Coordinates of C-alpha atoms and ligand atoms in Angstrom, one line a residue:
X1 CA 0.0 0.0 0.0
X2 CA 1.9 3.4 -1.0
X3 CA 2.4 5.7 1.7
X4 CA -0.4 7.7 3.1
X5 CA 1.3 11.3 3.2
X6 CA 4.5 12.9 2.1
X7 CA 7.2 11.3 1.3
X8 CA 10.1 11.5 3.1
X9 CA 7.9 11.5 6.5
X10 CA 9.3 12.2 9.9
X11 CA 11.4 9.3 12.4
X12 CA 9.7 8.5 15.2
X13 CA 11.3 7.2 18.1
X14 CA 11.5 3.7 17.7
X15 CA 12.4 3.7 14.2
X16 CA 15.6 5.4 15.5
X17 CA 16.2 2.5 18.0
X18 CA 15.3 0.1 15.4
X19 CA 17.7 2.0 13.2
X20 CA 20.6 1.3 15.6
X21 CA 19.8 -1.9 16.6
X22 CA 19.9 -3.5 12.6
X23 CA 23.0 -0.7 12.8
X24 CA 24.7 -2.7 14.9
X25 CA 23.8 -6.5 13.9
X26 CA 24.5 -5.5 10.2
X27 CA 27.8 -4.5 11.2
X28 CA 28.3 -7.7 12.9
X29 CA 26.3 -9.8 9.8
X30 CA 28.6 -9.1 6.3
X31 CA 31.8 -9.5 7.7
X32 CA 30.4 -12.9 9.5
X33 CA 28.8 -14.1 6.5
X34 CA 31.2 -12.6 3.9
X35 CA 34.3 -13.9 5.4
X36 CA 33.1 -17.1 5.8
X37 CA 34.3 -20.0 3.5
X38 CA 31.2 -21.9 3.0
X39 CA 29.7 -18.8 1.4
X40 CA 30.8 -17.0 -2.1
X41 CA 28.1 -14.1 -2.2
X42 CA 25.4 -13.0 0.2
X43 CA 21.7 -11.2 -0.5
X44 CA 20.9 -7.8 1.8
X45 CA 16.8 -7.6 0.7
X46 CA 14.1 -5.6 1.8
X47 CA 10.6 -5.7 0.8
X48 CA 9.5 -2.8 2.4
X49 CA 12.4 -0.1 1.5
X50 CA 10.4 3.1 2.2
X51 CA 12.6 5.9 0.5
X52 CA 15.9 6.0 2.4
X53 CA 16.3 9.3 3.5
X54 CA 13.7 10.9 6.6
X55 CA 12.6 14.3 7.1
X56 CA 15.3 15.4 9.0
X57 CA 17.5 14.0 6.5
X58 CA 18.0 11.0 8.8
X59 CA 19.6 7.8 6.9
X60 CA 16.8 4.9 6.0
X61 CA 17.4 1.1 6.2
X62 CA 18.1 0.5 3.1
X63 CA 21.4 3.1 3.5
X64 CA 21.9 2.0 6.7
X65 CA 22.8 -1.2 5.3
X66 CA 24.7 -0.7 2.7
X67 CA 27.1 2.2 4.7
X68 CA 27.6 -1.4 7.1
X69 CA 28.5 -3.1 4.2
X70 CA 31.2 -0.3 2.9
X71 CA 32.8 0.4 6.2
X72 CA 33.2 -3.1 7.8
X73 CA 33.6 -5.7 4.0
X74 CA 33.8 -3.8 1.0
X75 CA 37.7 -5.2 0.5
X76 CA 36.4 -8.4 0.3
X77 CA 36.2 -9.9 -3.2
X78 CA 33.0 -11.5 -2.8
X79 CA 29.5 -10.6 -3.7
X80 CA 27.3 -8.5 -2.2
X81 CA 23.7 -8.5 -3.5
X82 CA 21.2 -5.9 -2.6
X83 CA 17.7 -5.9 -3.2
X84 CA 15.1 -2.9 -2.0
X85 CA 11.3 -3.1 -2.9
X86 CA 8.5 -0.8 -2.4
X87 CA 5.2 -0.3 -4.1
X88 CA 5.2 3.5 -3.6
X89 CA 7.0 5.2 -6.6
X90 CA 8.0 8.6 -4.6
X91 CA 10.0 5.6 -2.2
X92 CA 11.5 4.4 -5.2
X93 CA 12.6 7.5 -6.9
X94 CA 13.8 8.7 -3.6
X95 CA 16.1 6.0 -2.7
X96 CA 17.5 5.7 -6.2
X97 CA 18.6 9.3 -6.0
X98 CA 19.8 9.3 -2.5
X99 CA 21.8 5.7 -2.9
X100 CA 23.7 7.6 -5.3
X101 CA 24.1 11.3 -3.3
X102 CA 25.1 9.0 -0.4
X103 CA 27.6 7.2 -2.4
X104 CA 28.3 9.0 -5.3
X105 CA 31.8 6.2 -5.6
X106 CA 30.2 2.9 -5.3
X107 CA 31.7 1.1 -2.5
X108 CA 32.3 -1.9 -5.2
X109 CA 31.7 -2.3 -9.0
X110 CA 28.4 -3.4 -10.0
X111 CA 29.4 -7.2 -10.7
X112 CA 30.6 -7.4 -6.8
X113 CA 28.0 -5.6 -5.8
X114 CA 24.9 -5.5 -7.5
X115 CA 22.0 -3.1 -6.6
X116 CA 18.1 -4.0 -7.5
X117 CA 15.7 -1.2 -6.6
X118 CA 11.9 -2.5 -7.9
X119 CA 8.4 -0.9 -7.6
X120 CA 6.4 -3.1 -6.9
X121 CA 4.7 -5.2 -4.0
X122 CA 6.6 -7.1 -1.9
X123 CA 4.4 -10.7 -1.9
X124 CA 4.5 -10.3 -5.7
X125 CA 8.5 -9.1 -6.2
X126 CA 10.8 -10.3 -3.7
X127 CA 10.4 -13.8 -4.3
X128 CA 10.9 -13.5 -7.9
X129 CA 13.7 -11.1 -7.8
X130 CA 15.9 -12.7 -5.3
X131 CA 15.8 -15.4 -8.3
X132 CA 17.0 -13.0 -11.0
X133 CA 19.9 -11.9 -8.8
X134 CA 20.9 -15.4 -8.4
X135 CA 20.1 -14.8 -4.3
X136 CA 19.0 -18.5 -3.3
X137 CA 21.2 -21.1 -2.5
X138 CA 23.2 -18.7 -0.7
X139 CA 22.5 -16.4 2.7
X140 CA 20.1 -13.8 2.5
X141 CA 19.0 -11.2 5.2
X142 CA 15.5 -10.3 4.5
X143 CA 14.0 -7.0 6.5
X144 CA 10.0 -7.1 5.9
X145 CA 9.6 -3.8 7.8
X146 CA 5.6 -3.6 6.8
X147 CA 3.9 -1.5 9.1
X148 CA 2.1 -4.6 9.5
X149 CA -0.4 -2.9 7.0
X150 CA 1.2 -5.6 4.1
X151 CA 0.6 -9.2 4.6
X152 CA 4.4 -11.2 4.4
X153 CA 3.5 -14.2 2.8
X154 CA 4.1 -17.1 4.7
X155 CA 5.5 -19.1 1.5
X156 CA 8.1 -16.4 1.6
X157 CA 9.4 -16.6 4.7
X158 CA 9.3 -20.6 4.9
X159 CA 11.6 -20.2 1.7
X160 CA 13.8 -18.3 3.6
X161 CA 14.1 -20.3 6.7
X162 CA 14.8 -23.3 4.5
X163 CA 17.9 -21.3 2.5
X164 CA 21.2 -21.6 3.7
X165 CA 22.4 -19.4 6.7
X166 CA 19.1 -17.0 6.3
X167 CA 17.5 -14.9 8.3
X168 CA 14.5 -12.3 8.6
X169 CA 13.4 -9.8 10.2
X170 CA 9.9 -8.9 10.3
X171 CA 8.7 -5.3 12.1
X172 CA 4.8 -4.0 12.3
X173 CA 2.5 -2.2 15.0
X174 CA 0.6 -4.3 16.4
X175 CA -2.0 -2.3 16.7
X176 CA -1.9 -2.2 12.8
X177 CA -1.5 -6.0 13.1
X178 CA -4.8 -7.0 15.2
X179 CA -6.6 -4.2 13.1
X180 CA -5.5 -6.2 9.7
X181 CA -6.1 -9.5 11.4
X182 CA -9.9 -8.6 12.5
X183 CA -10.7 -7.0 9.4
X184 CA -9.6 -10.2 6.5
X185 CA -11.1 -13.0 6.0
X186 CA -9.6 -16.7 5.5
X187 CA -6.6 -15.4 3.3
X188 CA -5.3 -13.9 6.8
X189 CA -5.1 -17.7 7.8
X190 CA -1.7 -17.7 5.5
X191 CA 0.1 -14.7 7.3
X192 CA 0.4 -17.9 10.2
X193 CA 0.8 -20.6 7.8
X194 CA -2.7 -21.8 8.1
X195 CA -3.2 -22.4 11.2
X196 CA -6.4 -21.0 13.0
X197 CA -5.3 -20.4 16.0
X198 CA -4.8 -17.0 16.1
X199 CA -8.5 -16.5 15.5
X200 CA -9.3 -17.5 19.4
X201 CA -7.9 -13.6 19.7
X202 CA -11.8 -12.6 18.8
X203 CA -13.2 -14.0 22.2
X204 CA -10.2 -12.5 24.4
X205 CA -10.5 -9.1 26.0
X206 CA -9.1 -6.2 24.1
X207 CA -6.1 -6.3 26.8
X208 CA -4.9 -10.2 25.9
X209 CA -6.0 -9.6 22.1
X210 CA -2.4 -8.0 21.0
X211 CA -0.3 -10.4 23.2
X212 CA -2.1 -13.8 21.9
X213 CA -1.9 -12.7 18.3
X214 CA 2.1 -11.9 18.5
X215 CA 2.8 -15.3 20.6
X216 CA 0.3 -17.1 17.5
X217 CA 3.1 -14.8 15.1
X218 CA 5.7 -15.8 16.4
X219 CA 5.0 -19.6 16.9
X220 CA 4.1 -19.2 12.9
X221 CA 7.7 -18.3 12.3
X222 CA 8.6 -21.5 14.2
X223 CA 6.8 -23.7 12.1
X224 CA 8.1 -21.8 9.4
X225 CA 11.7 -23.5 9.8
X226 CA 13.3 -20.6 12.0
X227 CA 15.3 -22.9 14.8
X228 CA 15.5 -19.7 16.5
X229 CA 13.6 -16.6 17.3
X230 CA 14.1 -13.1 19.0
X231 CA 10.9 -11.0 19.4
X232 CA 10.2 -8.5 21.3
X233 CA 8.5 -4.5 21.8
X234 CA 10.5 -1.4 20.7
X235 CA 7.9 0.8 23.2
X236 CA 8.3 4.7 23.2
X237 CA 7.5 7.2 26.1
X238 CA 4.0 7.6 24.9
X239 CA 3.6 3.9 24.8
X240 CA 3.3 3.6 21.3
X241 CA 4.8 0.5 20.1
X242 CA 6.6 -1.6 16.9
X243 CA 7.1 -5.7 16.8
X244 CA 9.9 -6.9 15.7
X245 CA 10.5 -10.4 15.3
X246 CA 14.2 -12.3 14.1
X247 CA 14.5 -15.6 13.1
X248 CA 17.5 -17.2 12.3
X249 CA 18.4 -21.2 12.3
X250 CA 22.2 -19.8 13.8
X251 CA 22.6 -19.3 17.6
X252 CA 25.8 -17.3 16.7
X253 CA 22.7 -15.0 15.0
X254 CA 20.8 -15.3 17.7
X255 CA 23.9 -14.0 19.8
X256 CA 24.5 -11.2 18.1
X257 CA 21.2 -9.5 17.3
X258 CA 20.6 -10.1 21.2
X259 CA 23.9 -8.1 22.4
X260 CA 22.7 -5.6 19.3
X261 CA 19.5 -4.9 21.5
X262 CA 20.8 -4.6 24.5
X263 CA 23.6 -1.9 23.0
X264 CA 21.2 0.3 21.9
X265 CA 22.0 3.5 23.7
X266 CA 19.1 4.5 26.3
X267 CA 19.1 8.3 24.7
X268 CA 16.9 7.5 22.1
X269 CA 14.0 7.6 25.3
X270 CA 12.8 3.8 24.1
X271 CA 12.7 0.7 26.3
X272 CA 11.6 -2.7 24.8
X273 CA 9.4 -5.1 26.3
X274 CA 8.9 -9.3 26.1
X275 CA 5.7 -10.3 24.9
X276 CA 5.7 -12.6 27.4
X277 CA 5.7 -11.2 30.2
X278 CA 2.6 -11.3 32.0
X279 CA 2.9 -7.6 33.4
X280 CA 3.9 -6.0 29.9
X281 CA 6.8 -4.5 31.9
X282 CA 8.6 -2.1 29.8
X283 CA 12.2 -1.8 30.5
X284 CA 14.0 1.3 29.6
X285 CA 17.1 1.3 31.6
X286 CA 19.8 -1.0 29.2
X287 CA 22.6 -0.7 31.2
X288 CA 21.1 -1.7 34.4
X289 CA 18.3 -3.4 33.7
X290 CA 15.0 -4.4 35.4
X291 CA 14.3 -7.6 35.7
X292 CA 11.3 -8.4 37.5
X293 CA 10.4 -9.0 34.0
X294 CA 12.9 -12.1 33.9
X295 CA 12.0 -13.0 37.3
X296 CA 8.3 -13.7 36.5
X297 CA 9.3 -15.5 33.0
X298 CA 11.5 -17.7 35.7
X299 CA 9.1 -18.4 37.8
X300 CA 6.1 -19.3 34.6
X301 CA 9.0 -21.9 33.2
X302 CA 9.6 -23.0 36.7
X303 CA 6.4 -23.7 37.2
X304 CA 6.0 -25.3 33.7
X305 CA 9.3 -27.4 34.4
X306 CA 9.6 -28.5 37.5
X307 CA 13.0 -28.3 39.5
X308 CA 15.7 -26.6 37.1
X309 CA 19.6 -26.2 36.9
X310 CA 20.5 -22.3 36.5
X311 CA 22.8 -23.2 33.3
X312 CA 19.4 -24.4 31.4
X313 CA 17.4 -21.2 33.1
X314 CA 20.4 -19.7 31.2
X315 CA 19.1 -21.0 27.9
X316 CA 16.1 -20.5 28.7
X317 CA 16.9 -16.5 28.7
X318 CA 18.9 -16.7 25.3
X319 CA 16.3 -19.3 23.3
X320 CA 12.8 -17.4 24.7
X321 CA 13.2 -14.1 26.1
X322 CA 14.5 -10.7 25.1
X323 CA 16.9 -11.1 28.5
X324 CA 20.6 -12.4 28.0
X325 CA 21.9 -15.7 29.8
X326 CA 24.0 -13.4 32.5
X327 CA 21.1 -11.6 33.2
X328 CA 19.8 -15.1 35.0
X329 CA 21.7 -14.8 38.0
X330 CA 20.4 -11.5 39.0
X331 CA 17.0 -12.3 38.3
X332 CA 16.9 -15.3 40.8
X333 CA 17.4 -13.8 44.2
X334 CA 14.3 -11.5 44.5
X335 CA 12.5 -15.2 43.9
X336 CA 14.6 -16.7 46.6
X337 CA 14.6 -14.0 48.9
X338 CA 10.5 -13.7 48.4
X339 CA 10.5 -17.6 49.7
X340 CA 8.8 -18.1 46.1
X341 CA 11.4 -20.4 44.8
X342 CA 14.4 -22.7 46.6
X343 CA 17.9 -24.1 45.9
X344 CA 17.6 -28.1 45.6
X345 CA 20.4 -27.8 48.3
X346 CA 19.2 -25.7 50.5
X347 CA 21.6 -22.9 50.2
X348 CA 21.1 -19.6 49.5
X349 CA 24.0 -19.8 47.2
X350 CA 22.9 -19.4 43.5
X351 CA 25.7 -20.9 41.2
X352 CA 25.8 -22.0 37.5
X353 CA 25.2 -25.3 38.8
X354 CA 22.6 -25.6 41.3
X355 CA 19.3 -26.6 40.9
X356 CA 16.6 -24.4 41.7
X357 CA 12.6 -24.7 42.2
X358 CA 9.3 -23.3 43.4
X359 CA 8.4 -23.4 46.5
X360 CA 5.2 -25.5 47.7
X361 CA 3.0 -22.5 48.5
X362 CA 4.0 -21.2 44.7
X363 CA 3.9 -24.0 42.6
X364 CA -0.2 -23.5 41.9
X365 CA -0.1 -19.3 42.6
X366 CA -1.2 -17.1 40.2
X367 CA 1.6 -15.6 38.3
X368 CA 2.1 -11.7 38.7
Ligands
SAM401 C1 7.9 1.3 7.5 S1 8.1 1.9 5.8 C2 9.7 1.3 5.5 C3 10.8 2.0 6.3 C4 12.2 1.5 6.0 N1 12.4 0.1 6.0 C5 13.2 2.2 7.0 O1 13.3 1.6 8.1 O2 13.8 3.2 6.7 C6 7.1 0.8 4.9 C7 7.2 1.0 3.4 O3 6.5 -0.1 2.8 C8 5.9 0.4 1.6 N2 4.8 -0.6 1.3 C9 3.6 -0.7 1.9 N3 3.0 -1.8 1.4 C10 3.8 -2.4 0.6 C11 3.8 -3.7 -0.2 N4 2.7 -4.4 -0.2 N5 4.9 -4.0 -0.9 C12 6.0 -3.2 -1.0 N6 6.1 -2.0 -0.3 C13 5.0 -1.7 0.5 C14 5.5 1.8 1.9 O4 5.4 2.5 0.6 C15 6.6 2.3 2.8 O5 7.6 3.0 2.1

């Protein structure tokens, strides 16, 4: 759907920490990927470019990325594909012109670097272009930053997790999101691979609606083929939020978009929040962090689980929350020291290796 407006419009805040954080992965992603022997060339796409340039002149995704690629890889001799697609054609003469005012000397030649910019729609194009650039068989990030006004096909992103060392990342407002979702019939089934589930959302309150749809999402992206996912709420001050969801079949991936997020510097006034958290606590404070959050995820998989060593609570953080492994042993006292939860040993001493479990009076309590 082309943009309702002008063209450039204004950054809001959490596209500026979205900004950073792909910032900082994609700086970590080429040289990764591009220095890596199994690989000879890797795809940069986006289906949703928007026009590259904001308002204030701020940089867009689409330069964002390719400014990674020139200052961390470009004296590497392999290929660097890029593909940017968007169905408005101000976008698309916009980022044409500013690709080349930002880099009037192209960071490679054309055959080492090739740049695709299509108008188009992304469900119709990306597929098909990725083709013509000779993109599959080899990694490809893809960035479906929608608005979640666009449906990604679910075909798509299947394709994707079945490529070689691929990865996605999908962004939209929710609130977009549940609108879309109440207002389309059976073809919305496809967004989440067919299943139905996500249609229970009708009979929840309002209050669960947004939370049960993103945890039906991001089980779709499971199913998908994505071995491992990263969601979570970009959240400004006035509580307006964006989803974004990664999936990658790499932990190494995983790794490093999670220490990408938790980089991202606290000035641009945005916290992020786990979908899964009961409470929908937003944390904004990245370098010391709040983690009652974690603490109540803890307590839900202890619950769930049964008595647990702290290493797996540790995966537990990195494989299903937005929280880091280290951030475990912080988040297990207050549960301790509340007498909500116990060391198998009866110490107080919480190490890698001890076991740890609810309480009696907890195990049936209603999580808060
Ligand atoms: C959120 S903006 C993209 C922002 C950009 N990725 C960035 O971060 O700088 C979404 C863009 O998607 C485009 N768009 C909306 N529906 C589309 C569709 N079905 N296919 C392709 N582009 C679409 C709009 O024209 C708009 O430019």
């Amino acid at each position: 759907m082309p943009v309702d407006g002008p063209v450039p419009w204004q950054l809001v805040e959490h596209t500026a920490a979205k900004h950073n954080i792909y910032r900082r992965y994609l700086h970590r992603w080429f040289p990764i990927i591009l220095s890596n022997d199994s690989w000879n060339e890797a795809t940069y796409a986006e289906g949703f470019s928007g026009p590259g340039i904001y308002a204030g002149g701020e940089d867009g995704s689409p330069i964002i990325a390719v400014r990674a690629f020139a200052e961390e890889v470009s004296n590497l001799s392999k290929k660097a594909n890029f593909l940017f697609i968007d169905d408005d054609q101000r976008c698309v003469t916009m980022l044409t012109d500013q690709l080349t005012r930002v880099f009037p000397q192209r960071p490679r030649n054309p055959g080492l670097m090739p740049v695709a910019v299509r108008k188009g729609k992304c469900e119709d194009l990306l597929e098909l272009e990725l083709g013509k650039l000779g993109a599959w068989g080899s990694p490809i990030l893809a960035v479906l930053d929608s608005w979640g006004n666009a449906p990604v096909p679910y075909g798509l992103l299947q394709r994707i997790a079945n490529n070689p060392g691929s990865e996605v990342i999908v962004t939209f407002k929710p609130q977009h999101f549940v609108r879309f979702v109440d207002d389309l019939g059976d073809a919305a089934d496809d967004v989440f691979g067919g299943d139905r589930t996500w249609r229970q959302a009708s009979v929840l309150p309002s209050s669960e609606k947004r939370q049960f749809i993103l945890t039906c999402y991001r089980n779709a992206l499971e199913t998908a083929g994505f071995r491992y996912l990263l969601d979570f709420e970009l959240v400004d001050r006035r509580g307006d939020t964006l989803y974004l969801v990664f999936g990658t079949n790499h932990r190494l991936g995983l790794e490093k978009m999670k220490d990408s997020l938790w980089e991202v510097d606290k000035v641009f006034g945005i916290g992020f929040r786990d979908p899964r958290d009961s409470q929908l606590e937003t944390l904004f404070e990245f370098t010391d962090p709040e983690l009652s959050p974690l603490s109540r995820l803890l307590r839900d998989r202890l619950r769930t689980h049964g008595p647990t060593r702290v290493e797996t609570l540790r995966k537990f953080a990195l494989f299903d929350t937005v929280f880091r492994p280290q951030h475990v042993i912080d988040a297990l006292p207050p549960l301790v020291h509340s007498g909500a939860a116990e060391l198998g040993d009866g110490t107080r001493q919480i190490r890698r290796g001890s076991v740890i479990q609810l309480t009696t009076n907890t195990q049936h309590a209603t999580p808060r």
